Amino acid sequence: MAELTHMIDSEVFLAFSTYATIVVLKMMLMSPMTGYFRITRKAFANQEDTSLASSTGDKKKLVRVDPDVERVRRCHQNDLENIIPFVVIGLLYTLTGPDLSTALLHFRVFVGSRLFHTVAYILPLPQPSRAVTFLIGLVTTSSMASRVLMTALYL
Amino acid sequence: MAELTHMIDSEVFLAFSTYATIVVLKMMLMSPMTGYFRITRKAFANQEDTSLASSTGDKKKLVRVDPDVERVRRCHQNDLENIIPFVVIGLLYTLTGPDLSTALLHFRVFVGSRLFHTVAYILPLPQPSRAVTFLIGLVTTSSMASRVLMTALYL
Amino acid sequence: MAELTHMIDSEVFLAFSTYATIVVLKMMLMSPMTGYFRITRKAFANQEDTSLASSTGDKKKLVRVDPDVERVRRCHQNDLENIIPFVVIGLLYTLTGPDLSTALLHFRVFVGSRLFHTVAYILPLPQPSRAVTFLIGLVTTSSMASRVLMTALYL
């Protein structure tokens, strides 16, 4: 375990672990939020789920699409499409041995942009606020990817 | 490669590799299952895919939504939303050097809950069986995340 | 950091980092491509996004589903369902210490199959071209998974 201990003692790796965990936990929160909206809006995807609502009316009508539920689901999908690439490329980036301050800048900008993206999507805020937060995240991950390719390129 | 050999010799890492591979393979199985339902239900998403069906009738009608296909796709989506976070946080958790027995408990409970989640979704079983399996997985991943943050916190 | 330096010096790990980054960047490109189609086809998912179009007409009509946008989104979803498992299992496979030539074969076949899958999906090419590229990727990832399980099995 000596090597693992050394890896986990690298400050860049500790920072990556912290920010990756925070942003993945944020993504995971979208599932209970979807469930909350499905129950309060009484809009379910499966017939068997309608038993989770307290309604006593016609349960077949509860299998329906609700705009608030769909908004949360699109936000969750956008997280999957952006946070997972950040985690994958961020891990490889961490292993290229970047400066701690440069790495922290990347991690903080990405996680901040995704937190603000969620707020901009759920409220919602007027565009281009959401588009800008999305692009900041994309550019941050691309910047880390370019360092991985410049350091590790082996085709 | 000495360090890699040491890492792969850690029992917690071997266990993580095993359970992560099993649960990712389970997730990957949802793709062929979707294909199977699309062909047997003759319900495709793309016009060009209708050539995969043996039907000789009007192929335009085969581009349609089928409830069984959608159920498998929702199960696949739920896997993406839960299994990927488990793999990411599970890898970081493994690197924090947890006890083997505690780590095995987390990995086994998570993988078991997701296997049962798939059965509960596809059959389907009455609620709250699927909701419970989903929540068990979420709590397991959150428990690993809390250890990562307590061990590695570096903001 | 000595161990990290050794890991990043392993040729298999360098190759994995390169191919994983390339294929994840390809997946990330689907987001701007979706945005491009949404703006040119004037088909948005959110009311607030219609301000991104230059149209002066009734903006409520711009929240609609467009077949070209949906095609790009299905391609993106298929990437998520296949490229993420490749990255996870490919990382564990890399740590099992495979031959460089065998590893390169897996990485190149997978990345090539996914590049061709995107072309086959977006143009689109007649089936079974897309089905074949999808299956090649699935078999490649499964082959790496079988080595991980044979090398690391610990239940």
Short mmCIF file of C-alpha atoms in Angstrom, two decimals:
data_model
loop_
_atom_site.label_atom_id
_atom_site.label_comp_id
_atom_site.label_asym_id
_atom_site.label_seq_id
_atom_site.Cartn_x
_atom_site.Cartn_y
_atom_site.Cartn_z
CA MET A 1 0.00 0.00 0.00
CA ALA A 2 3.03 2.31 0.16
CA GLU A 3 2.49 3.62 -3.34
CA LEU A 4 -1.21 4.24 -2.78
CA THR A 5 -0.33 6.15 0.35
CA HIS A 6 2.12 8.28 -1.61
CA MET A 7 -0.44 8.93 -4.33
CA ILE A 8 -3.09 9.96 -1.82
CA ASP A 9 -0.51 12.22 -0.18
CA SER A 10 0.05 14.21 -3.37
CA GLU A 11 -1.69 17.55 -2.85
CA VAL A 12 -2.93 17.67 -6.44
CA PHE A 13 -4.45 14.22 -6.01
CA LEU A 14 -6.09 15.22 -2.72
CA ALA A 15 -7.53 18.31 -4.39
CA PHE A 16 -8.79 16.27 -7.35
CA SER A 17 -10.40 13.72 -5.01
CA THR A 18 -12.13 16.49 -3.09
CA TYR A 19 -13.51 18.42 -6.06
CA ALA A 20 -14.43 15.29 -8.04
CA THR A 21 -16.34 13.92 -5.06
CA ILE A 22 -18.15 17.24 -4.47
CA VAL A 23 -19.24 17.61 -8.09
CA VAL A 24 -20.29 13.94 -8.38
CA LEU A 25 -22.33 14.27 -5.16
CA LYS A 26 -23.98 17.36 -6.68
CA MET A 27 -24.85 15.29 -9.76
CA MET A 28 -26.24 12.49 -7.59
CA LEU A 29 -28.53 15.02 -5.84
CA MET A 30 -30.43 15.43 -9.11
CA SER A 31 -31.98 11.96 -8.64
CA PRO A 32 -33.75 12.75 -5.34
CA MET A 33 -34.67 16.16 -6.78
CA THR A 34 -36.34 14.42 -9.74
CA GLY A 35 -38.15 12.13 -7.29
CA TYR A 36 -39.30 15.15 -5.26
CA PHE A 37 -40.75 16.85 -8.35
CA ARG A 38 -42.35 13.59 -9.58
CA ILE A 39 -44.15 13.15 -6.25
CA THR A 40 -45.17 16.80 -5.73
CA ARG A 41 -46.23 17.24 -9.40
CA LYS A 42 -47.80 13.76 -9.45
CA ALA A 43 -46.06 12.94 -12.75
CA PHE A 44 -44.55 9.45 -12.97
CA ALA A 45 -42.75 7.46 -15.63
CA ASN A 46 -43.99 4.01 -14.56
CA GLN A 47 -47.47 2.77 -13.68
CA GLU A 48 -46.18 1.01 -10.54
CA ASP A 49 -44.69 4.30 -9.25
CA THR A 50 -48.10 5.95 -8.91
CA SER A 51 -48.53 4.06 -5.62
CA LEU A 52 -45.87 6.45 -4.22
CA ALA A 53 -48.32 9.36 -4.59
CA SER A 54 -50.98 9.88 -1.97
CA SER A 55 -53.60 10.58 -4.62
CA THR A 56 -56.80 8.60 -4.47
CA GLY A 57 -57.95 9.46 -8.00
CA ASP A 58 -57.36 7.73 -11.33
CA LYS A 59 -53.78 6.48 -11.13
CA LYS A 60 -53.44 5.95 -14.87
CA LYS A 61 -53.52 9.73 -15.32
CA LEU A 62 -50.42 10.08 -13.10
CA VAL A 63 -48.18 8.48 -15.77
CA ARG A 64 -47.52 11.72 -17.58
CA VAL A 65 -44.85 14.24 -18.53
CA ASP A 66 -44.46 17.37 -16.37
CA PRO A 67 -42.39 20.38 -17.48
CA ASP A 68 -40.73 20.85 -14.06
CA VAL A 69 -39.72 17.18 -13.88
CA GLU A 70 -38.34 17.32 -17.43
CA ARG A 71 -36.29 20.42 -16.57
CA VAL A 72 -34.59 18.66 -13.65
CA ARG A 73 -33.98 15.60 -15.87
CA ARG A 74 -32.36 17.73 -18.60
CA CYS A 75 -30.12 19.31 -15.96
CA HIS A 76 -29.17 15.84 -14.71
CA GLN A 77 -28.43 14.69 -18.28
CA ASN A 78 -26.25 17.75 -18.89
CA ASP A 79 -24.37 16.88 -15.70
CA LEU A 80 -23.73 13.35 -16.95
CA GLU A 81 -22.50 14.71 -20.28
CA ASN A 82 -20.06 17.15 -18.64
CA ILE A 83 -19.14 16.02 -15.13
CA ILE A 84 -18.14 12.47 -16.12
CA PRO A 85 -15.68 13.75 -18.80
CA PHE A 86 -14.26 16.15 -16.18
CA VAL A 87 -13.69 13.28 -13.75
CA VAL A 88 -12.03 11.03 -16.36
CA ILE A 89 -9.81 13.70 -17.88
CA GLY A 90 -9.20 15.32 -14.49
CA LEU A 91 -7.80 12.03 -13.13
CA LEU A 92 -5.43 11.65 -16.09
CA TYR A 93 -4.52 15.34 -15.79
CA THR A 94 -3.71 14.85 -12.09
CA LEU A 95 -1.32 12.02 -13.04
CA THR A 96 0.61 14.30 -15.43
CA GLY A 97 1.93 16.14 -12.36
CA PRO A 98 0.62 19.71 -12.92
CA ASP A 99 1.43 22.63 -10.62
CA LEU A 100 -0.84 22.64 -7.57
CA SER A 101 -2.03 26.20 -8.21
CA THR A 102 -2.85 25.51 -11.89
CA ALA A 103 -4.65 22.30 -10.98
CA LEU A 104 -6.65 24.00 -8.22
CA LEU A 105 -7.65 26.74 -10.66
CA HIS A 106 -9.02 24.14 -13.11
CA PHE A 107 -10.86 22.16 -10.42
CA ARG A 108 -12.38 25.25 -8.75
CA VAL A 109 -13.48 26.90 -12.00
CA PHE A 110 -15.08 23.66 -13.23
CA VAL A 111 -16.93 22.86 -10.00
CA GLY A 112 -18.04 26.49 -9.61
CA SER A 113 -19.31 26.62 -13.18
CA ARG A 114 -21.36 23.43 -12.70
CA LEU A 115 -22.86 24.63 -9.40
CA PHE A 116 -23.93 27.86 -11.10
CA HIS A 117 -25.13 25.87 -14.15
CA THR A 118 -27.55 23.94 -11.93
CA VAL A 119 -28.90 27.14 -10.37
CA ALA A 120 -29.26 28.72 -13.84
CA TYR A 121 -31.08 25.63 -15.14
CA ILE A 122 -33.49 25.00 -12.26
CA LEU A 123 -34.64 28.56 -11.44
CA PRO A 124 -34.25 29.25 -14.50
CA LEU A 125 -32.06 32.32 -15.05
CA PRO A 126 -32.27 34.14 -18.42
CA GLN A 127 -29.84 33.05 -21.13
CA PRO A 128 -26.96 33.27 -21.82
CA SER A 129 -26.18 32.59 -18.12
CA ARG A 130 -26.63 28.82 -18.48
CA ALA A 131 -24.85 28.71 -21.84
CA VAL A 132 -21.89 30.60 -20.36
CA THR A 133 -21.53 28.29 -17.34
CA PHE A 134 -21.75 25.28 -19.68
CA LEU A 135 -19.02 26.71 -21.93
CA ILE A 136 -16.73 27.54 -18.99
CA GLY A 137 -16.93 23.91 -17.88
CA LEU A 138 -16.27 22.65 -21.42
CA VAL A 139 -13.23 24.90 -21.85
CA THR A 140 -11.82 23.89 -18.45
CA THR A 141 -12.05 20.17 -19.23
CA SER A 142 -10.60 20.77 -22.73
CA SER A 143 -7.68 22.66 -21.18
CA MET A 144 -6.89 19.68 -18.94
CA ALA A 145 -7.29 17.32 -21.92
CA SER A 146 -4.78 19.33 -23.95
CA ARG A 147 -2.19 18.95 -21.16
CA VAL A 148 -2.84 15.19 -20.97
CA LEU A 149 -2.33 14.87 -24.74
CA MET A 150 0.79 17.07 -24.72
CA THR A 151 2.31 15.13 -21.80
CA ALA A 152 1.24 11.57 -22.54
CA LEU A 153 0.69 11.37 -26.31
CA TYR A 154 1.32 7.77 -27.37
CA LEU A 155 -0.63 6.69 -30.43
CA MET B 1 5.55 -1.09 -13.40
CA ALA B 2 6.48 -2.05 -9.86
CA GLU B 3 4.04 0.44 -8.38
CA LEU B 4 1.20 -0.71 -10.59
CA THR B 5 1.89 -4.28 -9.50
CA HIS B 6 1.72 -3.21 -5.87
CA MET B 7 -1.52 -1.38 -6.44
CA ILE B 8 -3.11 -4.32 -8.20
CA ASP B 9 -1.91 -6.54 -5.34
CA SER B 10 -3.85 -4.56 -2.75
CA GLU B 11 -6.85 -6.70 -1.80
CA VAL B 12 -9.17 -3.70 -1.58
CA PHE B 13 -8.14 -2.66 -5.09
CA LEU B 14 -8.66 -6.20 -6.42
CA ALA B 15 -12.11 -6.26 -4.83
CA PHE B 16 -12.96 -2.84 -6.26
CA SER B 17 -11.80 -3.91 -9.73
CA THR B 18 -13.92 -7.04 -9.55
CA TYR B 19 -17.14 -5.42 -8.34
CA ALA B 20 -16.76 -2.34 -10.56
CA THR B 21 -16.25 -4.55 -13.63
CA ILE B 22 -19.24 -6.75 -12.75
CA VAL B 23 -21.61 -3.82 -12.23
CA VAL B 24 -20.37 -1.99 -15.37
CA LEU B 25 -20.85 -5.20 -17.42
CA LYS B 26 -24.39 -5.42 -16.02
CA MET B 27 -24.99 -1.83 -17.18
CA MET B 28 -23.57 -2.63 -20.63
CA LEU B 29 -26.03 -5.55 -20.93
CA MET B 30 -28.88 -3.02 -21.05
CA SER B 31 -27.83 -2.02 -24.59
CA PRO B 32 -28.33 -5.47 -26.17
CA MET B 33 -31.52 -5.83 -24.08
CA THR B 34 -32.83 -2.58 -25.59
CA GLY B 35 -31.92 -3.90 -29.05
CA TYR B 36 -33.72 -7.16 -28.35
CA PHE B 37 -36.92 -5.35 -27.31
CA ARG B 38 -36.67 -2.95 -30.28
CA ILE B 39 -36.49 -5.88 -32.73
CA THR B 40 -39.13 -8.10 -31.08
CA ARG B 41 -41.53 -5.15 -30.47
CA LYS B 42 -40.68 -3.67 -33.90
CA ALA B 43 -40.17 -0.22 -32.39
CA PHE B 44 -37.16 1.72 -33.68
CA ALA B 45 -35.70 5.16 -33.09
CA ASN B 46 -34.21 5.65 -36.57
CA GLN B 47 -35.69 5.11 -40.02
CA GLU B 48 -32.58 3.23 -41.21
CA ASP B 49 -32.90 0.75 -38.30
CA THR B 50 -36.20 -0.63 -39.59
CA SER B 51 -34.18 -2.75 -42.06
CA LEU B 52 -33.10 -4.80 -39.02
CA ALA B 53 -36.70 -6.01 -38.60
CA SER B 54 -37.96 -8.85 -40.79
CA SER B 55 -41.25 -7.05 -41.33
CA THR B 56 -42.38 -6.61 -44.92
CA GLY B 57 -45.07 -3.98 -44.13
CA ASP B 58 -44.89 -0.20 -44.01
CA LYS B 59 -41.48 0.54 -42.48
CA LYS B 60 -42.33 4.14 -41.59
CA LYS B 61 -44.71 2.81 -38.93
CA LEU B 62 -41.82 0.99 -37.21
CA VAL B 63 -40.28 4.29 -36.04
CA ARG B 64 -42.32 4.49 -32.88
CA VAL B 65 -42.20 4.44 -29.10
CA ASP B 66 -42.90 1.15 -27.29
CA PRO B 67 -43.55 0.98 -23.52
CA ASP B 68 -41.33 -2.11 -23.01
CA VAL B 69 -38.42 -0.50 -24.87
CA GLU B 70 -38.83 2.70 -22.87
CA ARG B 71 -38.82 0.76 -19.60
CA VAL B 72 -35.46 -0.87 -20.45
CA ARG B 73 -34.09 2.53 -21.51
CA ARG B 74 -35.17 4.15 -18.23
CA CYS B 75 -33.47 1.31 -16.33
CA HIS B 76 -30.29 1.88 -18.40
CA GLN B 77 -30.45 5.63 -17.70
CA ASN B 78 -30.85 5.00 -13.97
CA ASP B 79 -27.77 2.74 -14.14
CA LEU B 80 -25.75 5.53 -15.78
CA GLU B 81 -26.89 7.97 -13.10
CA ASN B 82 -25.93 5.66 -10.23
CA ILE B 83 -23.27 3.16 -11.33
CA ILE B 84 -20.88 5.75 -12.80
CA PRO B 85 -20.83 7.77 -9.53
CA PHE B 86 -20.20 4.50 -7.65
CA VAL B 87 -17.20 3.70 -9.88
CA VAL B 88 -15.70 7.20 -9.57
CA ILE B 89 -16.20 7.55 -5.83
CA GLY B 90 -15.39 3.87 -5.24
CA LEU B 91 -11.98 4.30 -6.91
CA LEU B 92 -11.15 7.34 -4.75
CA TYR B 93 -12.50 5.49 -1.67
CA THR B 94 -10.24 2.52 -2.46
CA LEU B 95 -7.23 4.87 -2.53
CA THR B 96 -8.05 6.14 0.99
CA GLY B 97 -6.99 2.71 2.30
CA PRO B 98 -10.20 1.49 3.99
CA ASP B 99 -10.42 -1.82 5.90
CA LEU B 100 -10.93 -4.72 3.53
CA SER B 101 -14.08 -5.90 5.33
CA THR B 102 -15.66 -2.42 5.30
CA ALA B 103 -14.79 -1.94 1.64
CA LEU B 104 -16.19 -5.37 0.68
CA LEU B 105 -19.41 -4.53 2.55
CA HIS B 106 -19.81 -1.32 0.52
CA PHE B 107 -19.02 -2.99 -2.81
CA ARG B 108 -21.27 -6.01 -2.21
CA VAL B 109 -24.22 -3.99 -0.95
CA PHE B 110 -23.99 -1.59 -3.90
CA VAL B 111 -23.67 -4.27 -6.58
CA GLY B 112 -26.39 -6.38 -4.97
CA SER B 113 -28.75 -3.40 -4.77
CA ARG B 114 -28.21 -2.59 -8.47
CA LEU B 115 -28.77 -6.19 -9.58
CA PHE B 116 -32.03 -6.25 -7.63
CA HIS B 117 -32.91 -2.77 -8.97
CA THR B 118 -32.73 -4.10 -12.54
CA VAL B 119 -34.96 -7.08 -11.70
CA ALA B 120 -37.43 -4.76 -9.92
CA TYR B 121 -37.49 -2.37 -12.90
CA ILE B 122 -37.79 -4.87 -15.76
CA LEU B 123 -40.36 -7.33 -14.33
CA PRO B 124 -41.62 -4.91 -12.76
CA LEU B 125 -42.00 -5.59 -9.02
CA PRO B 126 -44.47 -3.45 -7.03
CA GLN B 127 -43.10 -0.33 -5.40
CA PRO B 128 -41.37 0.49 -3.08
CA SER B 129 -39.03 -2.40 -4.03
CA ARG B 130 -37.31 -0.42 -6.81
CA ALA B 131 -37.24 2.78 -4.74
CA VAL B 132 -35.61 0.90 -1.84
CA THR B 133 -32.90 -0.69 -4.01
CA PHE B 134 -32.20 2.72 -5.56
CA LEU B 135 -31.89 4.34 -2.12
CA ILE B 136 -29.58 1.60 -0.79
CA GLY B 137 -27.22 2.23 -3.71
CA LEU B 138 -27.35 5.99 -3.16
CA VAL B 139 -26.61 5.65 0.57
CA THR B 140 -23.71 3.24 -0.11
CA THR B 141 -22.04 5.60 -2.57
CA SER B 142 -22.65 8.56 -0.22
CA SER B 143 -21.02 6.64 2.63
CA MET B 144 -17.89 6.08 0.51
CA ALA B 145 -17.95 9.74 -0.56
CA SER B 146 -18.04 10.87 3.08
CA ARG B 147 -14.89 8.82 3.81
CA VAL B 148 -13.14 10.30 0.75
CA LEU B 149 -14.00 13.84 1.92
CA MET B 150 -12.98 13.13 5.53
CA THR B 151 -9.66 11.57 4.44
CA ALA B 152 -8.69 13.74 1.47
CA LEU B 153 -10.40 17.10 2.02
CA TYR B 154 -8.26 19.75 0.30
CA LEU B 155 -10.20 22.75 -0.93
CA MET C 1 5.16 11.79 -6.64
CA ALA C 2 7.74 9.17 -7.63
CA GLU C 3 5.11 6.47 -8.05
CA LEU C 4 2.86 8.69 -10.15
CA THR C 5 5.83 9.45 -12.38
CA HIS C 6 6.49 5.75 -12.79
CA MET C 7 2.85 5.07 -13.59
CA ILE C 8 2.71 7.83 -16.19
CA ASP C 9 5.93 6.43 -17.67
CA SER C 10 4.36 3.03 -18.38
CA GLU C 11 3.76 2.86 -22.11
CA VAL C 12 0.42 1.08 -21.70
CA PHE C 13 -0.72 3.82 -19.34
CA LEU C 14 0.41 6.55 -21.74
CA ALA C 15 -1.46 4.83 -24.56
CA PHE C 16 -4.58 4.47 -22.41
CA SER C 17 -4.42 8.14 -21.40
CA THR C 18 -4.10 9.19 -25.03
CA TYR C 19 -6.92 7.07 -26.44
CA ALA C 20 -9.25 7.67 -23.48
CA THR C 21 -8.76 11.44 -23.79
CA ILE C 22 -9.35 11.37 -27.56
CA VAL C 23 -12.56 9.36 -27.31
CA VAL C 24 -13.89 11.42 -24.38
CA LEU C 25 -13.16 14.64 -26.32
CA LYS C 26 -15.08 13.16 -29.26
CA MET C 27 -18.02 12.49 -26.92
CA MET C 28 -17.82 16.05 -25.56
CA LEU C 29 -18.04 17.40 -29.13
CA MET C 30 -21.61 16.08 -29.32
CA SER C 31 -22.75 18.86 -26.94
CA PRO C 32 -21.73 21.78 -29.22
CA MET C 33 -23.05 19.77 -32.19
CA THR C 34 -26.44 19.51 -30.45
CA GLY C 35 -26.31 23.25 -29.79
CA TYR C 36 -25.48 23.94 -33.45
CA PHE C 37 -28.47 21.89 -34.65
CA ARG C 38 -30.77 23.45 -32.04
CA ILE C 39 -29.89 26.96 -33.23
CA THR C 40 -29.92 26.24 -37.01
CA ARG C 41 -33.13 24.14 -36.78
CA LYS C 42 -34.64 26.58 -34.25
CA ALA C 43 -35.70 23.72 -31.98
CA PHE C 44 -35.09 24.29 -28.27
CA ALA C 45 -35.79 22.34 -25.10
CA ASN C 46 -36.30 25.35 -22.81
CA GLN C 47 -38.36 28.51 -23.22
CA GLU C 48 -35.45 30.70 -22.05
CA ASP C 49 -33.18 29.23 -24.77
CA THR C 50 -35.26 30.68 -27.59
CA SER C 51 -33.51 34.02 -26.98
CA LEU C 52 -30.39 32.36 -28.47
CA ALA C 53 -32.14 32.20 -31.86
CA SER C 54 -32.26 35.30 -34.03
CA SER C 55 -35.91 34.65 -34.89
CA THR C 56 -38.34 37.50 -34.35
CA GLY C 57 -41.48 35.34 -34.64
CA ASP C 58 -43.49 33.53 -31.98
CA LYS C 59 -40.84 32.19 -29.60
CA LYS C 60 -43.20 29.68 -27.97
CA LYS C 61 -43.18 27.70 -31.23
CA LEU C 62 -39.39 27.28 -30.98
CA VAL C 63 -39.73 24.91 -27.99
CA ARG C 64 -40.15 21.82 -30.13
CA VAL C 65 -38.60 18.49 -31.10
CA ASP C 66 -36.56 18.33 -34.31
CA PRO C 67 -35.50 15.01 -35.90
CA ASP C 68 -31.92 16.18 -36.63
CA VAL C 69 -31.44 17.38 -33.04
CA GLU C 70 -32.84 14.11 -31.68
CA ARG C 71 -30.46 12.11 -33.90
CA VAL C 72 -27.42 13.92 -32.49
CA ARG C 73 -28.77 13.45 -28.97
CA ARG C 74 -29.24 9.69 -29.49
CA CYS C 75 -25.67 9.49 -30.77
CA HIS C 76 -24.47 11.36 -27.66
CA GLN C 77 -26.47 9.03 -25.41
CA ASN C 78 -25.00 5.97 -27.13
CA ASP C 79 -21.54 7.45 -26.52
CA LEU C 80 -22.28 7.85 -22.81
CA GLU C 81 -23.51 4.25 -22.64
CA ASN C 82 -20.39 2.85 -24.35
CA ILE C 83 -17.43 5.22 -23.94
CA ILE C 84 -17.75 5.58 -20.15
CA PRO C 85 -17.64 1.77 -19.63
CA PHE C 86 -14.60 1.65 -21.95
CA VAL C 87 -12.81 4.27 -19.85
CA VAL C 88 -13.60 2.57 -16.53
CA ILE C 89 -12.76 -0.96 -17.64
CA GLY C 90 -9.83 0.27 -19.77
CA LEU C 91 -8.24 1.88 -16.71
CA LEU C 92 -8.56 -1.32 -14.66
CA TYR C 93 -7.32 -3.34 -17.68
CA THR C 94 -4.26 -1.05 -17.95
CA LEU C 95 -3.46 -1.77 -14.30
CA THR C 96 -3.44 -5.54 -14.93
CA GLY C 97 -0.21 -5.05 -16.91
CA PRO C 98 -1.21 -6.30 -20.39
CA ASP C 99 1.25 -6.54 -23.32
CA LEU C 100 1.66 -3.16 -25.00
CA SER C 101 0.71 -4.53 -28.44
CA THR C 102 -2.44 -6.25 -27.12
CA ALA C 103 -3.45 -3.13 -25.21
CA LEU C 104 -2.86 -0.87 -28.22
CA LEU C 105 -4.98 -3.20 -30.35
CA HIS C 106 -7.89 -2.91 -27.89
CA PHE C 107 -7.60 0.88 -27.57
CA ARG C 108 -7.27 1.49 -31.33
CA VAL C 109 -10.12 -0.83 -32.30
CA PHE C 110 -12.42 0.72 -29.72
CA VAL C 111 -11.67 4.34 -30.58
CA GLY C 112 -11.83 3.60 -34.32
CA SER C 113 -15.18 1.84 -33.94
CA ARG C 114 -16.64 4.80 -32.01
CA LEU C 115 -15.40 7.37 -34.55
CA PHE C 116 -17.00 5.34 -37.33
CA HIS C 117 -20.15 4.87 -35.20
CA THR C 118 -20.59 8.64 -35.00
CA VAL C 119 -20.20 9.03 -38.77
CA ALA C 120 -22.66 6.17 -39.37
CA TYR C 121 -25.18 7.72 -36.96
CA ILE C 122 -25.04 11.35 -38.09
CA LEU C 123 -24.96 10.95 -41.89
CA PRO C 124 -26.68 8.34 -41.53
CA LEU C 125 -25.17 5.29 -43.27
CA PRO C 126 -27.43 2.31 -44.03
CA GLN C 127 -27.63 -0.43 -41.40
CA PRO C 128 -25.95 -2.66 -40.34
CA SER C 129 -22.96 -0.28 -40.45
CA ARG C 130 -23.90 1.45 -37.18
CA ALA C 131 -24.90 -1.83 -35.51
CA VAL C 132 -21.54 -3.38 -36.47
CA THR C 133 -19.47 -0.47 -35.11
CA PHE C 134 -21.52 -0.57 -31.89
CA LEU C 135 -20.92 -4.33 -31.51
CA ILE C 136 -17.17 -4.02 -32.18
CA GLY C 137 -16.91 -1.49 -29.36
CA LEU C 138 -18.98 -3.71 -27.02
CA VAL C 139 -16.82 -6.77 -27.76
CA THR C 140 -13.59 -4.80 -27.25
CA THR C 141 -14.67 -3.53 -23.83
CA SER C 142 -15.92 -7.02 -22.87
CA SER C 143 -12.56 -8.51 -23.86
CA MET C 144 -10.76 -6.06 -21.53
CA ALA C 145 -13.32 -6.79 -18.79
CA SER C 146 -12.66 -10.54 -19.07
CA ARG C 147 -8.93 -9.94 -18.52
CA VAL C 148 -9.66 -7.74 -15.49
CA LEU C 149 -11.87 -10.45 -13.97
CA MET C 150 -9.36 -13.24 -14.75
CA THR C 151 -6.47 -11.23 -13.26
CA ALA C 152 -8.11 -9.50 -10.33
CA LEU C 153 -11.08 -11.66 -9.32
CA TYR C 154 -11.71 -11.12 -5.60
CA LEU C 155 -15.31 -11.59 -4.53
#
